[in-house]
Coordinates of C-alpha atoms in Angstrom, one line a residue:
M1 CA -25.7 2.8 36.6
Q2 CA -23.7 1.4 39.6
N3 CA -22.5 -1.9 38.4
F4 CA -21.4 -3.1 41.8
D5 CA -25.0 -3.2 43.0
E6 CA -25.5 -6.7 41.5
H7 CA -28.9 -7.1 43.0
Q8 CA -30.1 -5.0 40.2
E9 CA -29.3 -7.9 37.8
V10 CA -32.0 -10.3 39.0
H11 CA -34.7 -10.7 36.4
T12 CA -37.3 -13.4 36.1
K13 CA -37.2 -13.8 32.3
L14 CA -34.5 -14.4 29.7
D15 CA -33.4 -11.1 28.3
I16 CA -33.7 -11.4 24.5
R17 CA -31.9 -8.1 24.0
V18 CA -28.8 -9.5 25.8
W19 CA -28.8 -12.6 23.6
K20 CA -29.1 -10.5 20.5
K21 CA -25.9 -8.7 21.5
I22 CA -24.2 -12.1 21.9
L23 CA -25.5 -13.2 18.6
K24 CA -24.0 -10.2 16.9
V25 CA -20.6 -11.2 18.3
M26 CA -21.1 -14.8 17.0
L27 CA -22.0 -13.5 13.5
Q28 CA -18.7 -11.7 13.4
K29 CA -17.1 -15.2 13.4
K30 CA -18.7 -16.4 10.2
V31 CA -16.3 -19.2 9.1
P32 CA -16.3 -21.2 12.4
L33 CA -20.0 -20.6 12.9
I34 CA -20.9 -21.9 9.4
M35 CA -18.6 -24.9 9.8
L36 CA -20.2 -25.6 13.1
I37 CA -23.8 -25.4 11.7
V38 CA -22.9 -27.6 8.7
S39 CA -21.1 -30.2 10.7
S40 CA -24.0 -30.3 13.2
L41 CA -26.5 -30.8 10.4
L42 CA -24.4 -33.6 8.9
L43 CA -24.1 -35.2 12.4
A44 CA -27.9 -35.2 12.7
F45 CA -28.2 -36.6 9.2
F46 CA -26.0 -39.6 10.2
D47 CA -28.0 -40.1 13.4
V48 CA -31.2 -40.4 11.3
L49 CA -29.4 -42.5 8.7
Y50 CA -28.0 -45.3 10.9
P51 CA -31.4 -46.6 12.3
L52 CA -32.6 -46.8 8.7
L53 CA -29.5 -48.8 7.6
N54 CA -29.9 -51.1 10.6
S55 CA -33.6 -51.6 10.0
Y56 CA -32.9 -52.4 6.4
A57 CA -30.2 -54.9 7.5
I58 CA -32.6 -56.6 9.9
K59 CA -35.4 -56.8 7.3
T60 CA -33.2 -57.8 4.4
F61 CA -30.6 -60.1 5.9
F62 CA -32.4 -61.5 9.0
G63 CA -36.0 -61.6 7.8
E64 CA -38.1 -64.7 7.1
T65 CA -36.7 -64.8 3.5
P66 CA -33.1 -63.4 3.8
N67 CA -31.7 -61.7 0.7
Y68 CA -27.9 -61.3 0.6
S69 CA -27.6 -59.9 -2.9
T70 CA -27.0 -56.3 -1.5
K71 CA -24.6 -57.4 1.2
I72 CA -21.4 -55.9 -0.4
P73 CA -23.0 -52.6 -1.4
F74 CA -24.5 -52.4 2.1
I75 CA -21.1 -52.9 3.8
I76 CA -19.5 -50.3 1.5
V77 CA -22.3 -47.8 2.4
Y78 CA -22.0 -48.6 6.1
V79 CA -18.2 -48.3 6.3
T80 CA -18.3 -45.1 4.2
S81 CA -20.9 -43.7 6.5
A82 CA -18.8 -44.6 9.5
V83 CA -15.7 -42.9 8.1
L84 CA -17.7 -39.8 7.1
F85 CA -19.3 -39.8 10.6
G86 CA -15.8 -39.7 12.1
V87 CA -14.8 -36.8 9.8
V88 CA -18.0 -34.9 10.8
V89 CA -17.3 -35.5 14.5
F90 CA -13.8 -34.0 14.0
G91 CA -15.3 -31.1 12.1
F92 CA -17.9 -30.1 14.8
I93 CA -15.4 -30.5 17.7
K94 CA -12.9 -28.3 15.8
A95 CA -15.5 -25.7 14.8
A96 CA -17.1 -25.5 18.3
G97 CA -13.7 -25.2 19.9
T98 CA -12.6 -22.5 17.4
L99 CA -15.8 -20.6 17.9
E100 CA -15.5 -20.8 21.7
V101 CA -12.0 -19.3 21.5
E102 CA -13.0 -16.6 19.0
I103 CA -16.1 -15.5 21.0
G104 CA -14.1 -15.5 24.3
Y105 CA -11.4 -13.4 22.6
E106 CA -13.9 -10.9 21.1
L107 CA -15.8 -10.5 24.4
R108 CA -12.6 -9.9 26.4
K109 CA -11.3 -7.5 23.7
Q110 CA -14.5 -5.5 23.7
A111 CA -14.7 -5.4 27.5
F112 CA -11.1 -4.5 27.9
N113 CA -11.3 -1.8 25.3
K114 CA -14.3 -0.4 27.2
V115 CA -12.3 -0.4 30.4
Q116 CA -9.7 1.7 28.7
V117 CA -12.1 4.5 27.7
L118 CA -14.4 4.5 30.8
S119 CA -14.3 7.7 32.9
Y120 CA -12.4 8.0 36.1
N121 CA -15.5 8.1 38.2
Y122 CA -16.5 4.6 37.0
F123 CA -13.5 3.1 38.9
D124 CA -14.4 5.2 41.9
K125 CA -17.7 3.3 42.3
T126 CA -16.9 -0.1 40.8
P127 CA -14.8 -2.7 42.7
A128 CA -11.8 -4.1 40.8
G129 CA -13.0 -7.7 41.5
W130 CA -16.3 -7.0 39.6
V131 CA -14.4 -5.9 36.5
I132 CA -11.9 -8.8 36.8
A133 CA -14.7 -11.4 37.0
R134 CA -16.2 -10.0 33.8
L135 CA -13.0 -10.2 31.9
T136 CA -12.2 -13.7 33.1
N137 CA -14.9 -16.0 34.5
D138 CA -17.9 -14.6 32.6
S139 CA -16.3 -14.3 29.2
R140 CA -14.9 -17.9 29.5
R141 CA -18.1 -19.4 30.7
L142 CA -20.3 -17.5 28.2
S143 CA -18.1 -18.4 25.2
G144 CA -18.1 -22.1 26.1
I145 CA -21.9 -22.3 26.5
V146 CA -22.9 -20.4 23.4
S147 CA -20.4 -22.3 21.1
W148 CA -21.2 -25.8 22.3
G149 CA -24.8 -24.8 22.9
T150 CA -25.1 -23.8 19.2
M151 CA -23.8 -27.2 18.1
E152 CA -26.2 -29.1 20.4
G153 CA -29.1 -26.8 19.5
V154 CA -28.7 -27.3 15.7
W155 CA -28.0 -31.0 16.1
S156 CA -30.9 -31.6 18.4
M157 CA -33.5 -29.7 16.3
A158 CA -32.3 -31.3 13.1
T159 CA -32.2 -34.9 14.6
M160 CA -35.7 -34.4 16.2
L161 CA -37.1 -33.1 12.9
G162 CA -35.5 -35.8 10.8
A163 CA -36.6 -38.6 13.2
L164 CA -40.2 -37.2 13.3
V165 CA -40.5 -37.0 9.6
V166 CA -39.3 -40.6 9.1
M167 CA -41.6 -41.8 11.9
F168 CA -44.7 -40.1 10.5
I169 CA -43.9 -41.5 7.1
I170 CA -43.6 -45.1 8.4
K171 CA -46.3 -45.2 11.1
W172 CA -47.9 -41.9 12.2
Q173 CA -49.8 -43.5 15.1
L174 CA -46.6 -44.3 16.9
A175 CA -45.1 -40.9 16.0
L176 CA -48.0 -39.2 17.7
I177 CA -46.9 -40.6 21.1
M178 CA -43.5 -38.8 20.7
V179 CA -45.2 -35.5 19.8
G180 CA -47.4 -35.7 22.8
L181 CA -44.5 -36.1 25.2
I182 CA -42.7 -33.0 23.8
G183 CA -45.1 -30.6 25.5
L184 CA -44.8 -32.3 28.8
I185 CA -41.0 -32.3 28.7
F186 CA -40.8 -28.6 27.9
L187 CA -43.4 -27.8 30.6
I188 CA -41.1 -29.5 33.1
S189 CA -38.1 -27.6 31.6
M190 CA -39.8 -24.2 31.9
F191 CA -40.7 -24.9 35.5
F192 CA -37.1 -25.5 36.4
R193 CA -35.8 -22.7 34.2
R194 CA -36.7 -20.0 36.7
K195 CA -35.3 -22.0 39.7
I196 CA -32.0 -22.7 38.0
L197 CA -31.6 -19.2 36.6
K198 CA -32.2 -17.5 40.0
A199 CA -29.9 -19.8 41.8
H200 CA -27.0 -19.3 39.4
R201 CA -27.5 -15.5 39.4
E202 CA -27.1 -15.5 43.2
I203 CA -24.0 -17.7 42.9
R204 CA -22.4 -15.3 40.4
R205 CA -23.1 -12.3 42.6
T206 CA -21.5 -14.0 45.6
N207 CA -18.6 -15.1 43.4
S208 CA -17.9 -11.5 42.4
K209 CA -17.8 -10.5 46.1
I210 CA -15.4 -13.3 46.8
T211 CA -13.2 -12.1 43.9
A212 CA -13.2 -8.6 45.3
S213 CA -12.4 -9.9 48.7
Y214 CA -9.4 -11.8 47.3
N215 CA -8.2 -8.6 45.6
E216 CA -8.6 -6.5 48.7
G217 CA -6.9 -9.2 50.9
I218 CA -3.9 -9.4 48.6
M219 CA -3.6 -5.7 47.9
G220 CA -4.1 -4.8 51.5
N221 CA -2.1 -7.5 53.1
K222 CA 0.4 -5.2 54.8
T223 CA -2.4 -3.1 56.4
S224 CA -4.1 -6.3 57.6
K225 CA -1.0 -7.6 59.2
T226 CA -0.1 -4.3 60.9
L227 CA -3.6 -4.0 62.3
V228 CA -3.8 -7.7 63.2
L229 CA -6.9 -8.2 61.1
E230 CA -6.2 -11.7 59.9
R231 CA -8.9 -13.2 62.0
H232 CA -11.5 -10.6 61.0
N233 CA -10.6 -11.0 57.3
Y234 CA -10.9 -14.8 57.6
E235 CA -14.3 -14.6 59.2
G236 CA -15.6 -12.2 56.6
F237 CA -14.2 -14.4 53.8
H238 CA -15.6 -17.5 55.5
D239 CA -19.1 -16.0 55.6
L240 CA -18.9 -15.2 51.8
T241 CA -17.7 -18.7 50.9
D242 CA -20.2 -20.4 53.2
D243 CA -23.0 -18.3 51.5
M244 CA -21.8 -19.4 48.1
K245 CA -21.6 -23.0 49.2
R246 CA -25.3 -23.0 50.4
K247 CA -26.4 -21.3 47.1
S248 CA -24.4 -23.7 45.0
I249 CA -25.9 -26.8 46.8
R250 CA -29.3 -25.3 46.1
A251 CA -28.5 -24.9 42.4
V252 CA -27.1 -28.5 42.3
F253 CA -30.3 -29.8 43.9
Y254 CA -32.5 -28.2 41.2
S255 CA -30.2 -29.5 38.4
S256 CA -30.0 -33.0 39.9
I257 CA -33.7 -33.4 40.2
F258 CA -34.3 -31.9 36.8
W259 CA -32.5 -34.6 34.9
P260 CA -34.1 -37.7 36.6
I261 CA -37.6 -36.3 35.9
L262 CA -36.8 -35.8 32.2
I263 CA -35.3 -39.3 32.0
V264 CA -38.3 -40.9 33.6
V265 CA -40.7 -39.1 31.3
S266 CA -38.6 -40.0 28.3
Y267 CA -38.5 -43.7 29.0
T268 CA -42.2 -43.7 29.9
G269 CA -42.7 -42.7 26.3
L270 CA -40.5 -45.5 25.1
M271 CA -42.5 -47.9 27.2
F272 CA -45.7 -46.8 25.4
I273 CA -44.0 -47.3 22.0
L274 CA -42.8 -50.8 23.0
N275 CA -46.2 -51.7 24.3
I276 CA -48.2 -50.4 21.3
G277 CA -45.6 -51.3 18.8
G278 CA -45.2 -54.9 20.2
D279 CA -48.9 -55.4 19.9
M280 CA -48.8 -54.2 16.3
V281 CA -46.0 -56.8 15.6
I282 CA -48.1 -59.6 17.1
K283 CA -51.0 -58.5 14.9
N284 CA -48.7 -58.3 11.8
I285 CA -49.5 -54.6 11.3
I286 CA -45.7 -53.9 11.4
D287 CA -42.6 -56.1 11.4
V288 CA -39.8 -56.4 13.9
A289 CA -37.5 -54.2 11.8
T290 CA -40.0 -51.4 11.9
L291 CA -40.4 -51.7 15.7
Y292 CA -36.6 -51.6 16.0
L293 CA -36.6 -48.5 13.9
F294 CA -39.1 -46.8 16.2
V295 CA -37.3 -47.9 19.3
S296 CA -34.0 -46.6 17.9
Y297 CA -35.5 -43.3 16.8
S298 CA -37.3 -43.0 20.2
L299 CA -33.9 -43.2 22.0
R300 CA -32.4 -40.8 19.5
F301 CA -35.4 -38.6 19.7
F302 CA -35.3 -38.2 23.5
D303 CA -31.6 -37.6 23.6
P304 CA -32.0 -34.4 21.5
V305 CA -35.0 -33.3 23.7
I306 CA -32.9 -33.8 26.8
A307 CA -30.0 -32.0 25.1
L308 CA -32.4 -29.0 24.3
A309 CA -33.5 -29.0 27.9
N310 CA -29.8 -29.0 28.9
I311 CA -29.1 -26.1 26.6
L312 CA -32.0 -24.2 28.1
A313 CA -30.7 -24.8 31.6
E314 CA -27.2 -23.7 30.6
L315 CA -28.5 -20.6 28.8
Q316 CA -30.3 -19.7 32.0
Q317 CA -27.0 -20.1 33.9
A318 CA -25.2 -18.1 31.3
Q319 CA -27.8 -15.3 31.3
A320 CA -26.2 -13.8 34.5
A321 CA -22.8 -13.9 32.9
A322 CA -24.2 -12.5 29.6
E323 CA -26.0 -9.7 31.3
R324 CA -23.0 -8.6 33.3
I325 CA -20.4 -8.7 30.5
I326 CA -22.8 -6.9 28.1
S327 CA -23.5 -4.3 30.8
L328 CA -19.7 -3.6 31.0
I329 CA -19.3 -3.5 27.2
E330 CA -22.3 -1.1 26.9
E331 CA -21.3 1.1 29.9
E332 CA -21.0 4.6 28.5
P333 CA -18.2 6.8 29.8
Q334 CA -19.4 10.1 31.3
I335 CA -16.4 12.1 30.0
I336 CA -16.5 11.8 26.2
D337 CA -15.6 13.9 23.2
T338 CA -18.4 15.1 20.9
P339 CA -18.8 13.4 17.5
E340 CA -17.5 16.6 15.9
I341 CA -14.3 16.5 18.0
K342 CA -13.8 12.7 17.3
E343 CA -14.2 13.4 13.6
I344 CA -11.2 15.8 13.7
Y345 CA -9.0 14.3 16.4
G346 CA -10.2 10.7 16.6
D347 CA -10.8 9.0 20.0
I348 CA -8.6 7.5 22.7
L349 CA -8.1 4.1 20.9
H350 CA -7.9 5.6 17.4
P351 CA -6.3 9.0 17.7
K352 CA -5.6 11.3 14.7
T353 CA -2.4 12.7 16.2
E354 CA -1.6 14.6 13.0
N355 CA -4.5 16.9 13.8
Y356 CA -3.6 17.4 17.5
L357 CA -3.3 21.0 18.7
D358 CA 0.0 22.4 20.0
I359 CA -0.9 23.0 23.6
K360 CA 1.2 25.7 25.3
G361 CA -0.2 25.3 28.9
N362 CA -2.4 28.3 29.7
V363 CA -5.1 27.1 32.1
T364 CA -8.2 29.1 33.2
F365 CA -11.0 28.2 35.5
K366 CA -14.1 30.3 34.8
N367 CA -16.9 30.3 37.4
V368 CA -16.4 26.6 37.9
T369 CA -18.8 24.7 40.2
F370 CA -18.2 21.0 40.9
S371 CA -19.5 18.3 43.1
Y372 CA -18.9 14.5 43.1
V373 CA -22.3 13.9 44.8
K374 CA -25.4 16.1 44.2
D375 CA -25.8 18.9 46.8
E376 CA -22.2 18.3 48.2
I377 CA -20.4 21.1 46.4
I378 CA -16.6 20.9 46.4
L379 CA -15.8 24.0 44.2
D380 CA -18.3 26.8 44.1
N381 CA -17.9 29.6 41.4
F382 CA -14.1 28.9 41.4
N383 CA -11.9 31.1 39.3
L384 CA -8.2 30.7 38.5
D385 CA -5.9 32.0 35.7
V386 CA -2.6 30.2 35.2
K387 CA -0.2 31.4 32.5
E388 CA 2.0 29.2 30.4
G389 CA 5.1 28.1 32.4
D390 CA 3.7 29.1 35.8
S391 CA 4.1 26.7 38.7
I392 CA 1.1 26.7 41.1
A393 CA 1.1 25.0 44.5
L394 CA -2.2 24.1 46.1
V395 CA -2.2 24.0 49.9
G396 CA -5.0 23.2 52.3
A397 CA -6.6 20.7 54.6
T398 CA -7.7 17.3 53.5
G399 CA -11.0 17.6 51.6
S400 CA -10.5 21.3 50.7
G401 CA -10.5 20.7 47.0
K402 CA -6.9 20.5 46.0
S403 CA -6.9 17.2 44.2
T404 CA -10.3 18.0 42.7
I405 CA -8.7 21.1 41.0
V406 CA -6.0 19.0 39.3
N407 CA -8.5 16.2 38.5
L408 CA -10.5 18.8 36.6
V409 CA -7.5 20.1 34.8
C410 CA -6.8 16.6 33.6
R411 CA -10.4 16.2 32.6
F412 CA -10.9 13.1 34.8
Y413 CA -14.0 15.0 35.7
E414 CA -15.8 18.0 34.1
P415 CA -17.4 21.0 35.8
N416 CA -21.1 20.9 36.7
E417 CA -21.1 24.7 35.8
G418 CA -18.7 27.1 34.3
E419 CA -15.8 26.1 32.0
I420 CA -12.1 25.3 31.9
L421 CA -10.0 26.9 29.2
I422 CA -6.7 25.6 27.8
D423 CA -4.9 28.3 25.8
G424 CA -8.2 30.2 25.8
K425 CA -10.2 27.3 24.3
N426 CA -12.8 25.4 26.2
Y427 CA -11.1 22.1 26.9
K428 CA -14.2 20.2 25.8
D429 CA -13.3 21.4 22.3
I430 CA -9.9 19.6 22.7
S431 CA -9.9 15.9 22.4
L432 CA -9.2 13.8 25.5
G433 CA -6.2 12.2 23.7
N434 CA -4.9 15.6 22.7
L435 CA -5.1 17.0 26.2
R436 CA -3.8 14.0 28.1
S437 CA -0.9 13.5 25.7
N438 CA 0.4 16.9 26.9
L439 CA -0.1 15.9 30.6
G440 CA 2.4 14.5 33.1
Y441 CA 0.9 13.2 36.3
V442 CA 2.8 12.0 39.3
L443 CA 0.7 10.4 42.1
Q444 CA 1.3 10.2 45.8
T445 CA 1.3 6.4 45.5
P446 CA 2.8 5.7 42.1
H447 CA 1.7 2.6 40.1
L448 CA 4.5 0.7 38.5
F449 CA 3.9 -2.3 36.2
N450 CA 5.4 -5.7 36.5
M451 CA 8.1 -5.1 33.9
S452 CA 11.6 -3.7 33.7
V453 CA 12.6 -0.3 34.8
V454 CA 13.2 0.9 31.3
D455 CA 9.8 -0.3 30.1
N456 CA 8.1 1.4 33.1
I457 CA 9.8 4.7 32.3
R458 CA 8.9 4.7 28.7
Y459 CA 5.4 3.3 29.3
G460 CA 3.8 6.6 28.0
K461 CA 6.3 6.9 25.1
R462 CA 7.0 3.5 23.6
D463 CA 9.3 4.8 20.9
A464 CA 11.7 6.4 23.4
T465 CA 15.3 5.2 23.1
L466 CA 17.4 4.0 26.0
D467 CA 19.4 7.3 25.9
D468 CA 16.1 9.2 26.3
V469 CA 15.3 7.1 29.3
I470 CA 18.7 7.6 30.9
A471 CA 18.5 11.4 30.3
V472 CA 15.2 11.8 32.2
S473 CA 16.4 9.4 34.9
K474 CA 19.4 11.5 35.5
A475 CA 17.2 14.6 35.6
V476 CA 15.2 13.3 38.5
G477 CA 18.1 11.7 40.3
A478 CA 17.1 8.1 39.5
H479 CA 20.0 7.0 37.3
E480 CA 22.4 6.4 40.2
F481 CA 20.3 3.8 42.1
I482 CA 19.1 2.2 38.8
S483 CA 22.7 1.7 37.7
K484 CA 23.5 -0.1 40.9
M485 CA 20.8 -2.7 40.3
E486 CA 21.8 -6.2 39.2
H487 CA 20.5 -5.7 35.7
G488 CA 20.4 -2.0 35.6
Y489 CA 17.6 -0.6 33.5
D490 CA 16.5 -4.2 32.6
T491 CA 15.8 -5.0 36.2
F492 CA 12.2 -6.1 36.8
V493 CA 10.5 -4.0 39.5
G494 CA 7.9 -6.6 40.7
E495 CA 4.1 -6.2 40.9
E496 CA 3.3 -2.6 41.5
G497 CA 7.1 -2.0 42.0
S498 CA 7.2 -4.2 45.2
L499 CA 10.9 -4.8 44.8
L500 CA 11.7 -1.1 45.1
S501 CA 11.5 1.3 48.0
A502 CA 8.8 4.0 48.1
G503 CA 11.3 6.7 47.1
E504 CA 12.7 4.6 44.2
R505 CA 9.2 4.0 42.9
Q506 CA 8.4 7.7 43.1
L507 CA 11.6 8.7 41.2
I508 CA 10.8 6.3 38.4
S509 CA 7.3 7.7 38.1
F510 CA 8.8 11.2 37.9
A511 CA 11.1 10.0 35.1
R512 CA 8.0 8.4 33.3
A513 CA 6.0 11.6 33.5
L514 CA 8.9 13.8 32.2
L515 CA 9.8 11.5 29.3
V516 CA 6.6 12.5 27.5
D517 CA 7.7 16.1 27.7
P518 CA 4.4 17.4 29.1
K519 CA 3.2 20.9 28.7
I520 CA 1.2 20.6 31.9
L521 CA 2.8 18.8 34.8
V522 CA 0.8 17.6 37.9
L523 CA 2.5 16.6 41.1
D524 CA -0.3 15.3 43.4
E525 CA 1.4 15.0 46.9
A526 CA 4.3 13.5 44.8
T527 CA 7.0 14.1 47.5
S528 CA 5.0 12.9 50.5
S529 CA 6.2 9.3 50.3
I530 CA 9.9 10.3 49.7
D531 CA 12.3 10.5 52.6
T532 CA 14.1 13.8 53.4
E533 CA 17.4 12.8 51.7
T534 CA 15.6 11.7 48.5
E535 CA 13.5 14.8 48.6
K536 CA 16.7 17.0 48.6
A537 CA 18.1 15.0 45.7
I538 CA 15.1 15.7 43.4
L539 CA 14.1 19.2 44.4
G540 CA 16.7 20.7 42.2
A541 CA 15.7 18.4 39.3
I542 CA 12.0 19.4 39.8
E543 CA 12.9 23.1 39.5
K544 CA 14.7 22.4 36.3
V545 CA 12.0 20.4 34.6
M546 CA 9.3 22.9 35.7
K547 CA 10.8 25.5 33.5
G548 CA 8.8 26.0 30.3
R549 CA 5.9 23.8 31.8
T550 CA 2.7 24.8 33.5
T551 CA 3.0 22.9 36.8
F552 CA 0.3 22.2 39.5
I553 CA 1.7 20.9 42.8
V554 CA -0.7 19.5 45.4
A555 CA 1.6 20.0 48.4
H556 CA 1.9 18.2 51.7
R557 CA 5.5 19.2 52.5
L558 CA 5.5 23.0 52.3
S559 CA 9.3 23.0 52.2
T560 CA 9.1 21.7 48.6
I561 CA 7.1 24.6 47.2
R562 CA 9.1 27.7 48.3
N563 CA 10.3 28.5 44.8
V564 CA 7.0 28.1 42.9
S565 CA 5.4 31.0 41.0
K566 CA 2.4 31.2 43.2
I567 CA 0.9 29.4 46.2
L568 CA -2.8 29.1 46.6
V569 CA -4.3 28.2 50.0
I570 CA -7.6 26.4 49.5
D571 CA -10.4 26.1 52.0
K572 CA -13.8 24.6 51.2
G573 CA -13.2 25.1 47.5
K574 CA -12.3 28.7 47.8
I575 CA -8.9 30.5 47.5
I576 CA -8.4 32.2 50.8
E577 CA -4.7 33.2 50.3
S578 CA -2.6 33.7 47.2
G579 CA 1.0 34.7 46.6
T580 CA 4.6 33.6 46.7
H581 CA 6.1 31.8 49.7
Q582 CA 7.6 35.0 51.1
E583 CA 4.5 37.0 50.5
L584 CA 2.3 34.5 52.4
I585 CA 4.9 34.3 55.2
D586 CA 4.8 38.1 55.5
L587 CA 1.0 38.0 55.5
Q588 CA 1.1 35.7 58.6
G589 CA -2.2 34.1 57.8
E590 CA -3.3 30.5 57.2
Y591 CA -0.2 29.6 55.2
Y592 CA 2.1 31.1 57.8
T593 CA 0.4 29.0 60.5
L594 CA 0.7 25.8 58.5
Y595 CA 4.3 26.4 57.6
K596 CA 5.3 27.3 61.1
N597 CA 3.6 24.2 62.6
Q598 CA 5.1 21.9 60.0
F599 CA 8.6 23.4 60.5
I600 CA 8.3 22.9 64.3
D601 CA 7.2 19.3 63.8
E602 CA 10.2 18.6 61.5
Q603 CA 12.6 20.1 64.0
V604 CA 11.1 18.0 66.8
S605 CA 11.4 14.9 64.7
K606 CA 15.0 15.6 63.9
S607 CA 15.8 16.2 67.6
V608 CA 14.2 12.9 68.6
R609 CA 16.3 11.0 66.0

């Protein structure tokens, strides 16, 4: 399921399955839900009670023969009811607010937990803006509508039922007028349901695109400025916002005409009651107090009907948000452990670390075939045997399959055919948590979090001491520049490490990877963003930390891999050359050509400087 294709979300009917999922979330919050239902029922009770009290007062105290003997008890009952009514109002506001917060928290928690366990390929095909909108806008909107909608729904139904019962008991002929109008009101509501739902789905889809555009504009601001794309970005963003404006105006039109029609129909019913009821008063069939009771109930009756129609409209608007956040929560990762493996080792969020295997670092590819897209094979019957402690450099042109090999080692993806063995065991029989807790991965473009240097380095090992952090920082040559910062290791690095140079960010990511003491270390073009001087500073450290660890190096600068155990030259998913640096130089094949050309380019660059 490709979630970014939001046109797939357009349905013509409310999806009961989706709302069952939301109901399950609500039922987890039993205390605020029960308080909300009880307070809403009591609110409806008082709404039915007050017209009865007022009708009694009109008939008893202002009739043709007034009787004031019950005046004091009546005042006491009325004041007590008013106080209790205030308590009930406080109760339902508190309960609805609490339920809204609890549901929002639960939805965000479930969605965020799912984001943690989703497979690598999910983020390849899903824009970040789509995910962010689910975790923020949709969860907030949905929690507000279902909590306050529950209150209004219970109150409306209870008030309508109570009013109808009293009206039928007192004068069923007048009550029939109210019943007849219910069908008409709901027919009108159902007509506008589809219009409002469709309009708001389109708005949500466009809003996600705008969020994604915001994200890309902020993250890619440097590229935009260097390519002078500000005008192009503005025009593209303007088109999106203009589209959302038009769709929003259309939705507002449907909502704005919906309410006046309901009000006209409602007060038409009241007109019939006044006409027929007034005639009954003239004919002495009922008294003025009874007519007041019906008029009062009519007004209170139509308010809940309109509220129910409002709930229906809001649920239609929330359907799009509900569909999308539930689709995220229910999205299944493609790379998962079997139930048997989870039973032994736990899962990513609930690991049983005491059962983890002691991984040594032997890695074997056995007849591995892999493709990201069907019929576009990247690796075809690929075989490789790496012994514990070996360092393997992968060299080749862009798209040759170098990064794919290390992504398969890390089990970000799994082979379509064949198998990958870790210490002679199919790595599908080793839990994801067990495998990745023994991995260290340094990317070409490292991601640092907006926190201090020390917290970034021990991000993968939270219980590490400051001495541990300093030790790995010294090993990779980062301690010197960190110590010169204003607050040393407590210095904040900014969003994505924006306050540091590219080389400093890379060194910190090296330290972070080494702190977890990985058995398998992956350096994916890890030195390509480091200047020559910084590269010299860490080459010695890399050689030291590679000892005793199986290391895969996706190499761009061939000067950094001269001392590895073996160099593999990859072309179209095949190993075309294999050997040490000197062996491949002596072979004078593809590696020799690459090394010679790069050496010449470096010398030319130095001479130009």
